[in-house]
Each structure stands twice: as C-alpha cells, then as structure tokens.
CSV table of N, CA and C in Angstrom, one decimal:
chain,number,residue,atom,x,y,z
A,1,UNK,N,-9.3,13.2,18.1
A,1,UNK,CA,-8.7,12.0,17.7
A,1,UNK,C,-8.7,11.9,16.2
A,2,UNK,N,-7.5,11.6,15.6
A,2,UNK,CA,-7.4,11.4,14.2
A,2,UNK,C,-7.9,10.0,13.8
A,3,UNK,N,-9.1,10.0,13.1
A,3,UNK,CA,-9.7,8.7,12.7
A,3,UNK,C,-8.9,8.0,11.7
A,4,UNK,N,-8.0,8.7,11.0
A,4,UNK,CA,-7.1,8.1,10.0
A,4,UNK,C,-6.2,7.1,10.6
A,5,UNK,N,-6.0,7.1,11.9
A,5,UNK,CA,-5.1,6.1,12.6
A,5,UNK,C,-5.9,4.8,12.8
A,6,UNK,N,-7.2,4.9,12.9
A,6,UNK,CA,-8.0,3.7,13.2
A,6,UNK,C,-8.6,3.1,12.0
A,7,UNK,N,-8.7,3.8,10.9
A,7,UNK,CA,-9.3,3.2,9.7
A,7,UNK,C,-8.2,3.4,8.6
A,8,UNK,N,-8.4,2.6,7.5
A,8,UNK,CA,-7.5,2.7,6.4
A,8,UNK,C,-8.4,3.0,5.2
A,9,UNK,N,-8.0,4.1,4.5
A,9,UNK,CA,-8.8,4.6,3.4
A,9,UNK,C,-8.4,3.9,2.1
A,10,UNK,N,-9.4,3.4,1.3
A,10,UNK,CA,-9.2,2.7,0.1
A,10,UNK,C,-10.2,3.3,-1.0
A,11,UNK,N,-9.7,3.4,-2.2
A,11,UNK,CA,-10.7,3.7,-3.3
A,11,UNK,C,-11.4,2.4,-3.6
A,12,UNK,N,-12.4,2.4,-4.4
A,12,UNK,CA,-13.1,1.2,-4.8
A,12,UNK,C,-12.2,0.2,-5.5
A,13,UNK,N,-11.4,0.7,-6.3
A,13,UNK,CA,-10.4,-0.1,-7.1
A,13,UNK,C,-9.4,-0.8,-6.1
A,14,UNK,N,-8.9,0.0,-5.2
A,14,UNK,CA,-8.0,-0.6,-4.2
A,14,UNK,C,-8.6,-1.6,-3.3
A,15,UNK,N,-9.9,-1.4,-2.9
A,15,UNK,CA,-10.6,-2.3,-2.1
A,15,UNK,C,-10.8,-3.6,-2.8
A,16,UNK,N,-11.1,-3.5,-4.1
A,16,UNK,CA,-11.2,-4.7,-4.9
A,16,UNK,C,-9.9,-5.5,-5.0
A,17,UNK,N,-8.8,-4.7,-5.2
A,17,UNK,CA,-7.5,-5.4,-5.3
A,17,UNK,C,-7.1,-6.0,-3.9
A,18,UNK,N,-7.5,-5.4,-2.8
A,18,UNK,CA,-7.3,-6.0,-1.5
A,18,UNK,C,-8.0,-7.3,-1.4
A,19,UNK,N,-9.3,-7.3,-1.8
A,19,UNK,CA,-10.1,-8.5,-1.8
A,19,UNK,C,-9.4,-9.7,-2.6
A,20,UNK,N,-8.8,-9.3,-3.7
A,20,UNK,CA,-8.1,-10.3,-4.6
A,20,UNK,C,-6.9,-10.8,-3.9
A,21,UNK,N,-6.2,-9.9,-3.1
A,21,UNK,CA,-5.0,-10.3,-2.4
A,21,UNK,C,-5.4,-11.3,-1.3
A,22,UNK,N,-6.5,-11.0,-0.6
A,22,UNK,CA,-7.0,-11.9,0.5
A,22,UNK,C,-7.3,-13.2,-0.1
A,23,UNK,N,-8.0,-13.3,-1.2
A,23,UNK,CA,-8.4,-14.6,-1.8
A,23,UNK,C,-7.1,-15.3,-2.2
A,24,UNK,N,-6.2,-14.7,-2.8
A,24,UNK,CA,-4.9,-15.3,-3.2
A,24,UNK,C,-4.1,-15.9,-2.0
A,25,UNK,N,-4.1,-15.1,-1.0
A,25,UNK,CA,-3.4,-15.5,0.3
A,25,UNK,C,-4.1,-16.7,0.9
A,26,UNK,N,-5.5,-16.7,0.9
A,26,UNK,CA,-6.2,-17.8,1.4
A,26,UNK,C,-6.0,-19.1,0.6
A,27,UNK,N,-6.0,-19.0,-0.7
A,27,UNK,CA,-5.7,-20.2,-1.6
A,27,UNK,C,-4.3,-20.7,-1.3
A,28,UNK,N,-3.4,-19.8,-1.2
A,28,UNK,CA,-2.0,-20.2,-1.0
A,28,UNK,C,-1.8,-20.9,0.3
A,29,UNK,N,-2.5,-20.4,1.4
A,29,UNK,CA,-2.4,-21.1,2.7
A,29,UNK,C,-3.1,-22.5,2.6
A,30,UNK,N,-4.3,-22.5,2.0
A,30,UNK,CA,-5.0,-23.8,2.0
A,30,UNK,C,-4.3,-24.8,1.1
A,31,UNK,N,-3.6,-24.4,0.0
A,31,UNK,CA,-2.8,-25.3,-0.8
A,31,UNK,C,-1.6,-25.9,0.0
A,32,UNK,N,-0.9,-25.0,0.7
A,32,UNK,CA,0.2,-25.4,1.5
A,32,UNK,C,-0.2,-26.4,2.6
A,33,UNK,N,-1.3,-26.1,3.2
A,33,UNK,CA,-1.9,-26.9,4.3
A,33,UNK,C,-2.2,-28.3,3.8
A,34,UNK,N,-2.9,-28.3,2.6
A,34,UNK,CA,-3.3,-29.6,2.0
A,34,UNK,C,-2.1,-30.4,1.7
A,35,UNK,N,-1.1,-29.8,1.1
A,35,UNK,CA,0.1,-30.5,0.7
A,35,UNK,C,0.8,-31.1,1.9
A,36,UNK,N,0.9,-30.3,3.0
A,36,UNK,CA,1.5,-30.8,4.2
A,36,UNK,C,0.8,-32.0,4.7
A,37,UNK,N,-0.6,-31.9,4.8
A,37,UNK,CA,-1.3,-33.0,5.4
A,37,UNK,C,-1.3,-34.3,4.5
A,38,UNK,N,-1.1,-34.1,3.2
A,38,UNK,CA,-1.1,-35.2,2.3
A,38,UNK,C,0.3,-35.8,2.1
A,39,UNK,N,1.3,-35.2,2.6
A,39,UNK,CA,2.7,-35.7,2.4
A,39,UNK,C,2.9,-37.0,3.1
A,40,UNK,N,3.5,-37.9,2.5
A,40,UNK,CA,3.8,-39.2,3.1
A,40,UNK,C,5.1,-39.2,3.8
A,41,UNK,N,5.1,-39.4,5.1
A,41,UNK,CA,6.3,-39.3,5.9
A,41,UNK,C,6.5,-40.7,6.5
A,42,UNK,N,7.8,-41.2,6.3
A,42,UNK,CA,8.1,-42.6,6.7
A,42,UNK,C,8.6,-42.6,8.2
A,43,UNK,N,9.0,-41.5,8.7
A,43,UNK,CA,9.5,-41.5,10.1
A,43,UNK,C,8.6,-40.5,10.9
A,44,UNK,N,9.0,-40.4,12.2
A,44,UNK,CA,8.3,-39.5,13.1
A,44,UNK,C,8.3,-38.1,12.5
A,45,UNK,N,7.1,-37.5,12.3
A,45,UNK,CA,7.0,-36.1,11.7
A,45,UNK,C,7.8,-35.1,12.5
A,46,UNK,N,7.9,-35.2,13.8
A,46,UNK,CA,8.6,-34.2,14.6
A,46,UNK,C,10.1,-34.3,14.4
A,47,UNK,N,10.6,-35.4,13.8
A,47,UNK,CA,12.0,-35.5,13.6
A,47,UNK,C,12.4,-35.2,12.1
A,48,UNK,N,11.4,-34.9,11.4
A,48,UNK,CA,11.6,-34.7,9.9
A,48,UNK,C,11.8,-33.2,9.6
A,49,UNK,N,12.9,-32.9,9.0
A,49,UNK,CA,13.2,-31.5,8.6
A,49,UNK,C,12.1,-31.0,7.6
A,50,UNK,N,11.7,-31.9,6.7
A,50,UNK,CA,10.7,-31.6,5.7
A,50,UNK,C,9.4,-31.2,6.4
A,51,UNK,N,9.0,-32.0,7.3
A,51,UNK,CA,7.7,-31.7,8.0
A,51,UNK,C,7.8,-30.3,8.7
A,52,UNK,N,8.9,-30.1,9.4
A,52,UNK,CA,9.0,-28.8,10.2
A,52,UNK,C,9.1,-27.6,9.2
A,53,UNK,N,9.7,-27.8,8.1
A,53,UNK,CA,9.8,-26.6,7.1
A,53,UNK,C,8.4,-26.4,6.5
A,54,UNK,N,7.6,-27.5,6.3
A,54,UNK,CA,6.3,-27.4,5.8
A,54,UNK,C,5.4,-26.7,6.8
A,55,UNK,N,5.5,-27.0,8.0
A,55,UNK,CA,4.7,-26.4,9.1
A,55,UNK,C,5.1,-24.9,9.1
A,56,UNK,N,6.3,-24.6,9.1
A,56,UNK,CA,6.8,-23.2,9.1
A,56,UNK,C,6.2,-22.4,7.9
A,57,UNK,N,6.2,-23.0,6.7
A,57,UNK,CA,5.7,-22.4,5.5
A,57,UNK,C,4.2,-22.2,5.6
A,58,UNK,N,3.5,-23.2,6.2
A,58,UNK,CA,2.1,-23.1,6.4
A,58,UNK,C,1.7,-22.0,7.3
A,59,UNK,N,2.5,-21.9,8.4
A,59,UNK,CA,2.3,-20.8,9.4
A,59,UNK,C,2.5,-19.5,8.8
A,60,UNK,N,3.6,-19.3,8.0
A,60,UNK,CA,3.9,-18.0,7.3
A,60,UNK,C,2.8,-17.6,6.4
A,61,UNK,N,2.3,-18.5,5.6
A,61,UNK,CA,1.2,-18.2,4.7
A,61,UNK,C,-0.1,-17.9,5.4
A,62,UNK,N,-0.4,-18.6,6.5
A,62,UNK,CA,-1.6,-18.3,7.3
A,62,UNK,C,-1.5,-16.8,7.9
A,63,UNK,N,-0.3,-16.5,8.4
A,63,UNK,CA,-0.1,-15.1,8.9
A,63,UNK,C,-0.3,-14.1,7.8
A,64,UNK,N,0.2,-14.3,6.6
A,64,UNK,CA,0.0,-13.3,5.5
A,64,UNK,C,-1.5,-13.2,5.2
A,65,UNK,N,-2.2,-14.3,5.1
A,65,UNK,CA,-3.6,-14.2,4.9
A,65,UNK,C,-4.3,-13.4,6.0
A,66,UNK,N,-4.0,-13.7,7.2
A,66,UNK,CA,-4.7,-13.1,8.3
A,66,UNK,C,-4.3,-11.6,8.4
A,67,UNK,N,-3.1,-11.2,8.1
A,67,UNK,CA,-2.7,-9.8,8.0
A,67,UNK,C,-3.5,-9.1,7.0
A,68,UNK,N,-3.8,-9.6,5.8
A,68,UNK,CA,-4.6,-9.0,4.8
A,68,UNK,C,-6.0,-8.9,5.3
A,69,UNK,N,-6.5,-9.9,6.0
A,69,UNK,CA,-7.9,-9.9,6.5
A,69,UNK,C,-8.0,-8.7,7.5
A,70,UNK,N,-7.0,-8.6,8.3
A,70,UNK,CA,-7.0,-7.5,9.3
A,70,UNK,C,-7.0,-6.1,8.7
A,71,UNK,N,-6.3,-6.0,7.6
A,71,UNK,CA,-6.3,-4.7,6.9
A,71,UNK,C,-7.7,-4.5,6.3
A,72,UNK,N,-8.3,-5.5,5.8
A,72,UNK,CA,-9.6,-5.3,5.2
A,72,UNK,C,-10.7,-4.9,6.2
A,73,UNK,N,-10.5,-5.4,7.5
A,73,UNK,CA,-11.5,-5.1,8.5
A,73,UNK,C,-11.4,-3.6,8.9
A,74,UNK,N,-10.2,-3.0,8.7
A,74,UNK,CA,-10.0,-1.6,9.0
A,74,UNK,C,-10.3,-0.7,7.8
A,75,UNK,N,-10.5,-1.3,6.7
A,75,UNK,CA,-10.7,-0.5,5.4
A,75,UNK,C,-12.0,0.2,5.3
A,76,UNK,N,-11.9,1.4,4.8
A,76,UNK,CA,-13.1,2.2,4.5
A,76,UNK,C,-13.0,2.7,3.1
A,77,UNK,N,-14.0,2.4,2.3
A,77,UNK,CA,-14.0,2.9,0.9
A,77,UNK,C,-14.4,4.3,0.8
A,78,UNK,N,-13.6,5.0,0.0
A,78,UNK,CA,-13.9,6.5,-0.2
A,78,UNK,C,-13.9,6.8,-1.7
A,79,UNK,N,-14.5,7.8,-2.1
A,79,UNK,CA,-14.3,8.4,-3.4
A,79,UNK,C,-13.6,9.7,-3.3
A,80,UNK,N,-12.3,9.7,-3.8
A,80,UNK,CA,-11.6,11.0,-3.6
A,80,UNK,C,-12.3,12.2,-4.3
A,81,UNK,N,-12.3,13.3,-3.6
A,81,UNK,CA,-12.9,14.5,-4.1
A,81,UNK,C,-12.2,15.0,-5.3
A,82,UNK,N,-12.9,15.3,-6.4
A,82,UNK,CA,-12.3,15.7,-7.6
A,82,UNK,C,-11.9,17.2,-7.5
A,83,UNK,N,-10.8,17.5,-6.9
A,83,UNK,CA,-10.3,18.8,-6.6
A,83,UNK,C,-8.8,18.9,-6.7
A,84,UNK,N,-8.2,20.0,-7.0
A,84,UNK,CA,-6.8,20.2,-7.0
A,84,UNK,C,-6.3,21.5,-6.3
A,85,UNK,N,-7.1,21.9,-5.4
A,85,UNK,CA,-6.8,23.2,-4.6
A,85,UNK,C,-5.8,22.9,-3.5
A,86,UNK,N,-6.1,21.8,-2.8
A,86,UNK,CA,-5.3,21.4,-1.6
A,86,UNK,C,-5.0,19.9,-1.7
A,87,UNK,N,-3.9,19.5,-1.3
A,87,UNK,CA,-3.5,18.1,-1.4
A,87,UNK,C,-4.3,17.2,-0.5
A,88,UNK,N,-4.9,16.2,-1.0
A,88,UNK,CA,-5.6,15.2,-0.2
A,88,UNK,C,-5.5,13.8,-0.9
A,89,UNK,N,-6.1,12.9,-0.3
A,89,UNK,CA,-6.1,11.5,-0.9
A,89,UNK,C,-6.5,11.5,-2.3
A,90,UNK,N,-5.8,10.8,-3.2
A,90,UNK,CA,-6.1,10.7,-4.6
A,90,UNK,C,-5.4,11.7,-5.5
A,91,UNK,N,-4.9,12.8,-4.9
A,91,UNK,CA,-4.2,13.8,-5.8
A,91,UNK,C,-2.8,13.3,-6.2
A,92,UNK,N,-2.5,13.6,-7.4
A,92,UNK,CA,-1.1,13.5,-7.9
A,92,UNK,C,-0.4,14.8,-7.5
A,93,UNK,N,0.9,14.8,-7.2
A,93,UNK,CA,1.6,16.0,-6.8
A,93,UNK,C,3.0,15.9,-7.3
A,94,UNK,N,3.4,17.1,-7.9
A,94,UNK,CA,4.8,17.2,-8.3
A,94,UNK,C,5.4,18.2,-7.2
A,95,UNK,N,6.6,17.7,-6.7
A,95,UNK,CA,7.3,18.5,-5.7
A,95,UNK,C,8.7,18.8,-6.2
A,96,UNK,N,9.3,19.9,-5.7
A,96,UNK,CA,10.7,20.2,-6.1
A,96,UNK,C,11.5,20.4,-4.8
A,97,UNK,N,12.7,20.0,-4.9
A,97,UNK,CA,13.7,20.2,-3.8
A,97,UNK,C,14.5,21.4,-4.1
A,98,UNK,N,15.3,21.8,-3.1
A,98,UNK,CA,16.2,23.0,-3.2
A,98,UNK,C,17.2,22.9,-4.3
A,99,UNK,N,17.6,21.6,-4.6
A,99,UNK,CA,18.6,21.4,-5.6
A,99,UNK,C,18.0,21.3,-7.0
A,100,UNK,N,16.7,21.7,-7.1
A,100,UNK,CA,15.9,21.7,-8.4
A,100,UNK,C,15.5,20.4,-8.9
A,101,UNK,N,15.8,19.3,-8.1
A,101,UNK,CA,15.3,18.0,-8.5
A,101,UNK,C,13.8,17.9,-8.3
A,102,UNK,N,13.1,17.1,-9.0
A,102,UNK,CA,11.6,17.0,-8.9
A,102,UNK,C,11.2,15.6,-8.7
A,103,UNK,N,10.0,15.4,-8.1
A,103,UNK,CA,9.5,14.1,-7.9
A,103,UNK,C,8.0,14.2,-8.0
A,104,UNK,N,7.4,13.2,-8.7
A,104,UNK,CA,5.9,13.1,-8.8
A,104,UNK,C,5.4,11.9,-8.0
A,105,UNK,N,4.4,12.1,-7.2
A,105,UNK,CA,3.8,11.1,-6.3
A,105,UNK,C,2.3,11.2,-6.4
A,106,UNK,N,1.7,10.1,-6.0
A,106,UNK,CA,0.2,10.1,-5.8
A,106,UNK,C,-0.1,9.7,-4.3
A,107,UNK,N,-0.9,10.5,-3.7
A,107,UNK,CA,-1.3,10.3,-2.3
A,107,UNK,C,-2.4,9.3,-2.3
A,108,UNK,N,-2.2,8.2,-1.5
A,108,UNK,CA,-3.2,7.1,-1.4
A,108,UNK,C,-3.5,6.9,0.1
A,109,UNK,N,-4.5,6.2,0.4
A,109,UNK,CA,-4.8,5.9,1.8
A,109,UNK,C,-3.9,4.8,2.4
A,110,UNK,N,-3.7,3.8,1.5
A,110,UNK,CA,-2.9,2.6,1.9
A,110,UNK,C,-2.1,2.1,0.7
A,111,UNK,N,-0.9,1.8,0.8
A,111,UNK,CA,-0.1,1.4,-0.3
A,111,UNK,C,-0.1,-0.2,-0.4
A,112,UNK,N,-0.7,-0.7,-1.4
A,112,UNK,CA,-0.8,-2.1,-1.7
A,112,UNK,C,0.5,-2.6,-2.4
A,113,UNK,N,0.9,-3.8,-2.3
A,113,UNK,CA,2.1,-4.3,-2.9
A,113,UNK,C,2.2,-4.0,-4.4
A,114,UNK,N,1.1,-4.1,-5.1
A,114,UNK,CA,1.1,-3.9,-6.6
A,114,UNK,C,1.3,-2.4,-6.9
A,115,UNK,N,1.3,-1.6,-6.0
A,115,UNK,CA,1.5,-0.1,-6.2
A,115,UNK,C,2.9,0.3,-6.2
A,116,UNK,N,3.8,-0.7,-5.9
A,116,UNK,CA,5.2,-0.3,-5.8
A,116,UNK,C,5.9,-0.4,-7.1
A,117,UNK,N,6.5,0.7,-7.5
A,117,UNK,CA,7.4,0.8,-8.7
A,117,UNK,C,8.3,1.9,-8.3
A,118,UNK,N,9.3,1.7,-7.5
A,118,UNK,CA,10.1,2.7,-6.8
A,118,UNK,C,10.7,3.7,-7.8
A,119,UNK,N,10.9,3.3,-9.0
A,119,UNK,CA,11.6,4.2,-9.9
A,119,UNK,C,10.6,5.2,-10.6
A,120,UNK,N,9.4,4.8,-10.9
A,120,UNK,CA,8.6,5.8,-11.7
A,120,UNK,C,7.2,6.0,-11.1
A,121,UNK,N,6.6,5.1,-10.5
A,121,UNK,CA,5.3,5.3,-9.9
A,121,UNK,C,5.3,5.2,-8.4
A,122,UNK,N,5.4,6.3,-7.8
A,122,UNK,CA,5.6,6.4,-6.3
A,122,UNK,C,4.2,6.8,-5.7
A,123,UNK,N,3.6,5.8,-5.0
A,123,UNK,CA,2.4,6.0,-4.3
A,123,UNK,C,2.8,6.2,-2.8
A,124,UNK,N,2.2,7.2,-2.2
A,124,UNK,CA,2.6,7.5,-0.8
A,124,UNK,C,1.4,7.5,0.1
A,125,UNK,N,1.4,6.9,1.2
A,125,UNK,CA,0.3,6.8,2.1
A,125,UNK,C,0.1,8.2,2.8
A,126,UNK,N,-1.1,8.5,2.9
A,126,UNK,CA,-1.5,9.8,3.6
A,126,UNK,C,-1.0,9.8,5.0
A,127,UNK,N,-0.8,8.6,5.6
A,127,UNK,CA,-0.4,8.6,7.0
A,127,UNK,C,1.1,8.5,7.1
A,128,UNK,N,1.9,8.5,6.0
A,128,UNK,CA,3.3,8.5,6.1
A,128,UNK,C,3.9,9.9,6.5
A,129,UNK,N,5.1,10.0,6.9
A,129,UNK,CA,5.7,11.3,7.2
A,129,UNK,C,5.5,12.3,6.0
A,130,UNK,N,5.7,11.8,4.8
A,130,UNK,CA,5.6,12.7,3.6
A,130,UNK,C,4.1,13.1,3.5
A,131,UNK,N,3.2,12.1,3.5
A,131,UNK,CA,1.8,12.4,3.4
A,131,UNK,C,1.3,13.3,4.4
A,132,UNK,N,1.7,13.1,5.7
A,132,UNK,CA,1.3,14.0,6.7
A,132,UNK,C,1.8,15.4,6.5
A,133,UNK,N,3.0,15.5,6.0
A,133,UNK,CA,3.6,16.9,5.8
A,133,UNK,C,2.9,17.7,4.7
A,134,UNK,N,2.5,17.0,3.6
A,134,UNK,CA,2.0,17.7,2.5
A,134,UNK,C,0.4,17.8,2.5
A,135,UNK,N,-0.3,17.0,3.2
A,135,UNK,CA,-1.7,17.0,3.2
A,135,UNK,C,-2.2,18.4,3.6
A,136,UNK,N,-3.1,18.9,2.7
A,136,UNK,CA,-3.7,20.2,2.9
A,136,UNK,C,-2.9,21.3,2.3
A,137,UNK,N,-1.7,21.0,1.7
A,137,UNK,CA,-0.9,22.1,1.1
A,137,UNK,C,-1.5,22.5,-0.2
A,138,UNK,N,-1.1,23.7,-0.6
A,138,UNK,CA,-1.5,24.3,-1.9
A,138,UNK,C,-0.3,24.4,-2.8
A,139,UNK,N,-0.6,24.6,-4.1
A,139,UNK,CA,0.6,24.9,-5.0
A,139,UNK,C,1.3,26.1,-4.5
A,140,UNK,N,2.7,26.0,-4.5
A,140,UNK,CA,3.5,27.0,-4.1
A,140,UNK,C,3.9,26.9,-2.6
A,141,UNK,N,3.2,26.1,-1.9
A,141,UNK,CA,3.5,26.0,-0.4
A,141,UNK,C,4.9,25.3,-0.3
A,142,UNK,N,5.6,25.6,0.8
A,142,UNK,CA,6.8,24.9,1.2
A,142,UNK,C,6.5,24.1,2.4
A,143,UNK,N,7.0,22.9,2.4
A,143,UNK,CA,6.9,22.0,3.6
A,143,UNK,C,8.2,21.4,3.9
A,144,UNK,N,8.3,20.9,5.1
A,144,UNK,CA,9.6,20.2,5.5
A,144,UNK,C,9.3,18.7,5.7
A,145,UNK,N,10.1,17.9,5.0
A,145,UNK,CA,9.9,16.4,5.1
A,145,UNK,C,11.3,15.8,5.4
A,146,UNK,N,11.4,15.2,6.6
A,146,UNK,CA,12.7,14.6,7.0
A,146,UNK,C,13.9,15.6,6.7
A,147,UNK,N,13.8,16.7,7.3
A,147,UNK,CA,14.9,17.8,7.3
A,147,UNK,C,15.2,18.3,5.9
A,148,UNK,N,14.3,18.1,4.9
A,148,UNK,CA,14.4,18.6,3.6
A,148,UNK,C,13.2,19.5,3.3
A,149,UNK,N,13.5,20.7,2.7
A,149,UNK,CA,12.4,21.5,2.3
A,149,UNK,C,12.0,21.2,0.9
A,150,UNK,N,10.7,21.1,0.8
A,150,UNK,CA,10.1,20.8,-0.6
A,150,UNK,C,9.1,21.9,-0.9
A,151,UNK,N,8.9,22.1,-2.2
A,151,UNK,CA,7.9,23.0,-2.7
A,151,UNK,C,6.9,22.3,-3.5
A,152,UNK,N,5.6,22.6,-3.3
A,152,UNK,CA,4.5,21.9,-4.0
A,152,UNK,C,4.4,22.7,-5.3
A,153,UNK,N,4.8,22.0,-6.4
A,153,UNK,CA,4.8,22.7,-7.7
A,153,UNK,C,3.4,22.6,-8.4
A,154,UNK,N,2.9,21.4,-8.4
A,154,UNK,CA,1.6,21.2,-9.1
A,154,UNK,C,0.8,20.1,-8.4
A,155,UNK,N,-0.5,20.3,-8.4
A,155,UNK,CA,-1.5,19.3,-7.8
A,155,UNK,C,-2.4,18.9,-8.9
A,156,UNK,N,-2.5,17.6,-9.1
A,156,UNK,CA,-3.4,17.0,-10.2
A,156,UNK,C,-4.7,16.5,-9.6
A,157,UNK,N,-5.8,16.7,-10.3
A,157,UNK,CA,-7.0,16.1,-9.9
A,157,UNK,C,-6.9,14.6,-9.7
A,158,UNK,N,-7.6,13.9,-8.9
A,158,UNK,CA,-7.5,12.5,-8.7
A,158,UNK,C,-7.7,11.7,-10.1
A,159,UNK,N,-8.6,12.2,-11.0
A,159,UNK,CA,-8.8,11.6,-12.3
A,159,UNK,C,-7.5,11.7,-13.2
A,160,UNK,N,-6.6,12.6,-12.9
A,160,UNK,CA,-5.4,12.8,-13.7
A,160,UNK,C,-4.2,12.6,-12.8
A,161,UNK,N,-4.3,12.0,-11.6
A,161,UNK,CA,-3.2,11.9,-10.7
A,161,UNK,C,-1.9,11.2,-11.3
A,162,UNK,N,-2.1,10.2,-12.1
A,162,UNK,CA,-0.9,9.5,-12.6
A,162,UNK,C,-0.1,10.4,-13.5
A,163,UNK,N,-0.6,11.5,-13.9
A,163,UNK,CA,0.3,12.4,-14.7
A,163,UNK,C,1.5,13.0,-13.9
A,164,UNK,N,1.3,12.9,-12.6
A,164,UNK,CA,2.5,13.4,-11.7
A,164,UNK,C,3.7,12.5,-12.0
A,165,UNK,N,3.5,11.2,-12.3
A,165,UNK,CA,4.6,10.3,-12.5
A,165,UNK,C,5.4,10.6,-13.7
A,166,UNK,N,4.9,11.5,-14.6
A,166,UNK,CA,5.7,11.8,-15.8
A,166,UNK,C,7.0,12.4,-15.5
A,167,UNK,N,7.2,13.1,-14.4
A,167,UNK,CA,8.5,13.8,-14.1
A,167,UNK,C,9.5,12.7,-13.6
A,168,UNK,N,9.0,11.5,-13.3
A,168,UNK,CA,9.9,10.5,-12.7
A,168,UNK,C,10.6,9.7,-13.8
A,169,UNK,N,10.3,9.9,-15.0
A,169,UNK,CA,10.8,9.0,-16.1
A,169,UNK,C,12.2,9.5,-16.5
C-alpha cells in the first residue's frame, strides 16, 4: 500500500502556513456567522434574500475551514533529505521537452494556495501525474508525462530548490 495516498507530506514551513490558513478560515467563518446572527431583519428570515445569501456564505466559509482542518489531520511533517541524486520531495528539477523548451519545478508533498504562481514558481505535488512520473528519476533520465517525453536535466538540493525556477523567467 502506498502510504502517500493516506497522508499528506508537509515541510515544517508548509505545516506552519497550513495552520495559518486554518486560523484565517476559522476567523472568516466566525465573523460571517456573527454578522448573520446580528443582522436586523424586519421580515420573516426565510423569505429574505439577504438572510439566505448570508446563510449560504456562512456555509461556504465553514466548509473551507473544515476542508483545511481535514488536510491538517492527514498532514505529516517531514524534513526533505538534502540530496540531489534522485528526485524526491523538496528537490528542484529542470526538465526539457523534445522541442528544447525547459521548465523548472519544485516537488512538494501538498500544494498550498500561496504556492501558486503559474508563470514562474511551479510547485508540483509528489502525488500528481507529473510528480509520480519523475519521482526517483536521476539526471539524464527520460520519463513520459501525459504523452510527452521529458528529460531530467538537473536536480537541485532541497536547500537550493528554488533555483530551478530561474529557467521559467
């Protein structure tokens, strides 16, 4: 059994960021809930569009908060191994395609919202199709990702992983 399907891997910094997301979501939910309960309604609440939209927003924010709590329950903190022989969590990687285009990515256990910058800083989950295809690869290896062949050009140590992004500028 692949335990990576049952747990989510986070670095210490990512776990701290996840805790901050959970707290922000909790505060957002509680603020919305308080605003709804304090709102003065002059007619039957069930006939008020404002009331129904407030309940919908409160429900949406509660779901977001609980989704992050669920992620945290499955989170396991790890310290990426400081190696660049084979691709694993924490490594920065530069790949090339047959058309000679290049892409730099960092392999992570779980992609948090703050990690998205689709143009320059591409963080890829180890459990994604790309992450699964390249995990364990060495420099020079060729892999297939979504019907495209890629070549692993360079693997960066986790402490230097963001250097892979330099090819994306």
